[in-house]
Short mmCIF file of C-alpha atoms in Angstrom, two decimals:
data_model
loop_
_atom_site.label_atom_id
_atom_site.label_comp_id
_atom_site.label_asym_id
_atom_site.label_seq_id
_atom_site.Cartn_x
_atom_site.Cartn_y
_atom_site.Cartn_z
CA MET A 1 31.25 -27.36 31.30
CA GLU A 2 29.40 -29.83 29.09
CA PRO A 3 31.01 -30.45 25.67
CA ARG A 4 29.21 -29.01 22.67
CA LEU A 5 28.81 -31.61 19.97
CA LEU A 6 29.36 -30.33 16.46
CA LEU A 7 28.49 -32.49 13.49
CA VAL A 8 30.73 -32.46 10.45
CA PRO A 9 29.18 -30.02 7.96
CA LEU A 10 27.21 -31.59 5.14
CA GLY A 11 29.67 -30.20 2.63
CA CYS A 12 32.50 -32.08 4.35
CA LEU A 13 30.46 -35.29 4.53
CA ALA A 14 29.81 -35.01 0.81
CA LEU A 15 33.56 -35.04 0.31
CA LEU A 16 34.14 -37.92 2.70
CA LEU A 17 31.52 -40.34 1.36
CA PRO A 18 31.27 -41.43 -2.31
CA PRO A 19 28.02 -40.86 -4.22
CA PRO A 20 25.70 -43.89 -4.43
CA GLY A 21 26.49 -46.20 -7.32
CA ALA A 22 29.73 -44.42 -8.21
CA ALA A 23 32.50 -46.65 -9.53
CA GLU A 24 35.98 -45.81 -8.23
CA PHE A 25 39.42 -47.01 -9.22
CA SER A 26 40.63 -46.86 -5.63
CA PRO A 27 38.30 -46.53 -2.62
CA SER A 28 40.42 -43.97 -0.76
CA LEU A 29 38.98 -40.63 0.32
CA ASP A 30 40.44 -37.69 2.18
CA SER A 31 39.27 -34.33 3.43
CA ASP A 32 40.68 -31.58 5.63
CA PHE A 33 39.09 -28.99 7.89
CA THR A 34 40.31 -25.98 9.89
CA PHE A 35 38.35 -24.42 12.74
CA THR A 36 38.75 -22.18 15.80
CA LEU A 37 38.30 -23.77 19.22
CA PRO A 38 37.42 -21.13 21.88
CA ALA A 39 38.96 -21.19 25.34
CA GLY A 40 37.21 -23.51 27.78
CA ARG A 41 35.35 -25.35 25.00
CA LYS A 42 35.26 -28.83 23.54
CA GLU A 43 34.30 -29.67 19.95
CA CYS A 44 33.36 -33.16 18.73
CA PHE A 45 32.91 -34.51 15.20
CA TYR A 46 31.37 -37.71 13.87
CA GLN A 47 32.52 -39.84 10.94
CA PRO A 48 30.46 -42.85 9.73
CA MET A 49 32.67 -45.80 8.80
CA ARG A 50 32.24 -49.23 7.25
CA LYS A 51 33.48 -52.57 8.49
CA GLU A 52 37.09 -53.52 7.65
CA ALA A 53 37.85 -49.99 6.47
CA SER A 54 40.66 -47.75 7.69
CA LEU A 55 40.46 -44.32 9.31
CA GLU A 56 43.59 -42.18 9.46
CA LEU A 57 43.37 -38.84 11.27
CA GLU A 58 46.10 -36.23 11.52
CA TYR A 59 45.71 -32.98 13.45
CA GLN A 60 47.83 -29.90 14.17
CA VAL A 61 47.38 -26.87 16.39
CA LEU A 62 48.16 -23.94 14.10
CA ASP A 63 47.75 -21.03 16.49
CA GLY A 64 47.11 -20.29 20.17
CA ALA A 65 49.12 -20.06 23.37
CA GLY A 66 51.06 -23.24 24.00
CA LEU A 67 50.01 -24.78 20.66
CA ASP A 68 48.44 -27.70 22.54
CA VAL A 69 45.07 -29.43 22.79
CA ASP A 70 43.57 -32.64 24.22
CA PHE A 71 42.42 -35.17 21.61
CA HIS A 72 39.99 -38.09 22.03
CA LEU A 73 38.98 -40.76 19.51
CA LEU A 74 36.05 -43.03 20.44
CA SER A 75 34.65 -46.12 18.74
CA PRO A 76 30.94 -46.58 17.89
CA LYS A 77 30.66 -48.53 21.17
CA GLY A 78 31.96 -45.56 23.15
CA GLU A 79 35.39 -47.09 23.82
CA THR A 80 38.36 -44.72 23.94
CA LEU A 81 40.75 -45.69 21.16
CA VAL A 82 43.13 -42.72 21.36
CA PHE A 83 43.75 -40.08 24.01
CA ASP A 84 46.37 -37.36 23.54
CA GLU A 85 46.90 -34.90 26.39
CA ARG A 86 48.22 -31.40 25.66
CA LYS A 87 49.71 -32.30 22.25
CA SER A 88 50.42 -29.91 19.37
CA ASP A 89 49.97 -32.57 16.64
CA GLY A 90 49.29 -36.25 16.15
CA VAL A 91 48.69 -38.99 13.58
CA HIS A 92 46.45 -41.99 14.32
CA THR A 93 45.22 -44.89 12.18
CA VAL A 94 42.55 -47.39 13.24
CA GLU A 95 40.82 -50.34 11.57
CA THR A 96 37.10 -49.64 11.72
CA GLU A 97 33.77 -51.39 12.09
CA ASP A 98 30.27 -50.29 11.11
CA GLY A 99 29.16 -47.21 13.02
CA ASP A 100 29.91 -43.58 13.82
CA TYR A 101 33.35 -42.76 15.16
CA MET A 102 33.63 -39.66 17.34
CA PHE A 103 36.75 -37.54 17.73
CA CYS A 104 36.95 -34.53 20.01
CA PHE A 105 39.32 -31.61 20.52
CA ASP A 106 39.30 -30.36 24.12
CA ASN A 107 40.48 -26.88 25.11
CA THR A 108 38.74 -26.75 28.50
CA PHE A 109 42.09 -26.55 30.30
CA SER A 110 42.68 -23.10 28.76
CA THR A 111 40.77 -20.17 30.23
CA ILE A 112 42.08 -17.40 27.96
CA SER A 113 43.61 -18.61 24.71
CA GLU A 114 41.61 -19.97 21.78
CA LYS A 115 43.20 -22.49 19.41
CA VAL A 116 43.16 -22.78 15.62
CA ILE A 117 43.13 -26.48 14.75
CA PHE A 118 43.65 -28.23 11.42
CA PHE A 119 42.79 -31.90 10.89
CA GLU A 120 42.75 -34.24 7.91
CA LEU A 121 40.76 -37.44 7.49
CA ILE A 122 41.95 -40.22 5.16
CA LEU A 123 39.46 -43.03 4.61
CA ASP A 124 40.59 -46.27 2.96
CA ASN A 125 38.52 -49.19 1.68
CA MET A 126 35.30 -47.20 1.82
CA GLY A 127 34.10 -48.46 -1.58
CA GLU A 128 32.69 -51.84 -2.53
CA ASP A 129 35.69 -53.57 -4.09
CA GLY A 130 33.80 -56.70 -5.05
CA GLN A 131 31.19 -54.77 -7.00
CA ASP A 132 33.86 -52.74 -8.79
CA GLU A 133 35.66 -55.92 -9.82
CA GLU A 134 32.40 -57.41 -11.14
CA ASP A 135 31.77 -54.23 -13.15
CA TRP A 136 35.20 -54.43 -14.73
CA LYS A 137 34.81 -58.10 -15.59
CA LYS A 138 32.06 -57.12 -18.03
CA TYR A 139 34.64 -55.37 -20.18
CA VAL A 140 37.35 -58.02 -20.03
CA THR A 141 35.76 -60.15 -22.75
CA GLY A 142 37.72 -59.91 -25.97
CA THR A 143 40.74 -58.22 -24.47
CA ASP A 144 43.00 -61.15 -25.40
CA LEU A 145 43.52 -59.41 -28.74
CA LEU A 146 45.11 -56.46 -26.96
CA ASP A 147 48.71 -56.34 -25.78
CA MET A 148 47.63 -54.77 -22.51
CA LYS A 149 44.59 -56.01 -20.62
CA LEU A 150 42.14 -53.81 -18.85
CA GLU A 151 43.40 -55.13 -15.53
CA ASP A 152 46.86 -53.81 -16.34
CA ILE A 153 45.42 -50.43 -17.29
CA LEU A 154 43.41 -50.35 -14.07
CA GLU A 155 46.50 -51.24 -12.03
CA SER A 156 48.52 -48.48 -13.68
CA ILE A 157 45.76 -45.92 -13.12
CA ASN A 158 45.44 -46.98 -9.48
CA SER A 159 49.19 -46.58 -9.02
CA VAL A 160 49.19 -43.09 -10.53
CA LYS A 161 46.09 -42.10 -8.55
CA ALA A 162 47.62 -43.34 -5.28
CA ARG A 163 50.81 -41.34 -5.88
CA LEU A 164 48.86 -38.20 -6.78
CA SER A 165 46.70 -38.61 -3.69
CA LYS A 166 49.81 -38.99 -1.53
CA SER A 167 51.29 -35.85 -3.11
CA VAL A 168 48.11 -33.90 -2.34
CA GLN A 169 48.19 -35.11 1.28
CA ILE A 170 51.83 -34.09 1.69
CA GLN A 171 51.16 -30.66 0.18
CA THR A 172 48.19 -30.17 2.53
CA LEU A 173 50.33 -31.05 5.55
CA LEU A 174 53.10 -28.74 4.36
CA ARG A 175 50.58 -25.89 4.08
CA ALA A 176 49.44 -26.61 7.64
CA PHE A 177 53.05 -26.58 8.89
CA GLU A 178 53.67 -23.34 7.00
CA ALA A 179 50.58 -21.74 8.56
CA ARG A 180 51.67 -22.74 12.06
CA ASP A 181 55.23 -21.50 11.52
CA ARG A 182 53.92 -18.20 10.16
CA ASN A 183 51.70 -17.74 13.21
CA ILE A 184 54.65 -18.42 15.51
CA GLN A 185 56.82 -15.94 13.62
CA GLU A 186 54.14 -13.26 13.73
CA SER A 187 53.69 -13.83 17.46
CA ASN A 188 57.45 -13.55 18.02
CA PHE A 189 57.55 -10.42 15.86
CA ASP A 190 54.84 -8.74 17.96
CA ARG A 191 56.59 -9.78 21.17
CA VAL A 192 59.95 -8.40 20.00
CA ASN A 193 58.34 -5.11 18.95
CA PHE A 194 56.56 -4.76 22.30
CA TRP A 195 59.66 -5.33 24.42
CA SER A 196 61.74 -3.12 22.12
CA MET A 197 59.31 -0.26 22.74
CA VAL A 198 59.45 -0.96 26.49
CA ASN A 199 63.26 -0.87 26.44
CA LEU A 200 63.22 2.32 24.38
CA GLY A 201 60.85 3.95 26.85
CA VAL A 202 63.04 2.91 29.80
CA MET A 203 66.14 4.29 28.05
CA VAL A 204 64.44 7.64 27.39
CA VAL A 205 63.33 7.92 31.03
CA VAL A 206 66.79 6.98 32.33
CA SER A 207 68.45 9.49 30.00
CA ALA A 208 66.12 12.26 31.13
CA VAL A 209 66.79 11.45 34.79
CA GLN A 210 70.55 11.44 34.20
CA VAL A 211 70.46 14.81 32.42
CA TYR A 212 68.39 16.28 35.23
CA MET A 213 70.75 14.95 37.92
CA LEU A 214 73.87 16.22 36.14
CA LYS A 215 72.28 19.60 35.59
CA SER A 216 71.34 19.86 39.25
CA LEU A 217 74.95 19.23 40.28
CA PHE A 218 76.18 22.38 38.52
CA GLU A 219 73.42 24.72 39.59
CA ASP A 220 74.41 27.53 42.04
CA LYS A 221 71.97 27.17 44.90
CA ARG A 222 73.38 30.11 46.92
CA LYS A 223 71.09 33.10 47.13
CA SER A 224 72.58 36.41 45.96
CA ARG A 225 72.62 39.25 48.58
CA THR A 226 71.33 42.67 47.64
#
């Protein structure tokens, strides 16, 4: 079956790429996405990257039999950078060049079970650092009179922003783990209930058979003569 290529929705791309001309303290972007991958299907996504940037991708299979999927990451030249076979999760980081990177989730090996997949993209060095530094230099003039320079303020803000961004990423991953654990627990709960009902049914049938057999042992089968 030929893979069906699915472009990242425009709403997601708007989150992944900064608006033109926007000045950022730290050129680091992240976005997450959850989707359902049907049985026997393959879904691919594209992410445009800049040269000397960094692409970090983490994925998890939240629900579905086996909790596994095949994962492929290809460079703009079509070279396979990462290939995971039948994995439930993975984290990969690559240094990028100009072009569109393609990553695919393959569930063609499964003929019955669909998979619910969560993935998060973290893009580093996507902004123009040199331009940002030039913009800040315009405001450095006259800061000698201040105890703290604008560079120090910028460094402190970048540090706080980086820690907050890391906290958000950790919370997102914890929510994904919680969703997967909840799906496993619900699946186990349904399985326990099903087999409990089966055992109960077997016990009722066995009890009825035993009562019937005991009753038949004490019945007087001799015919009375008139």
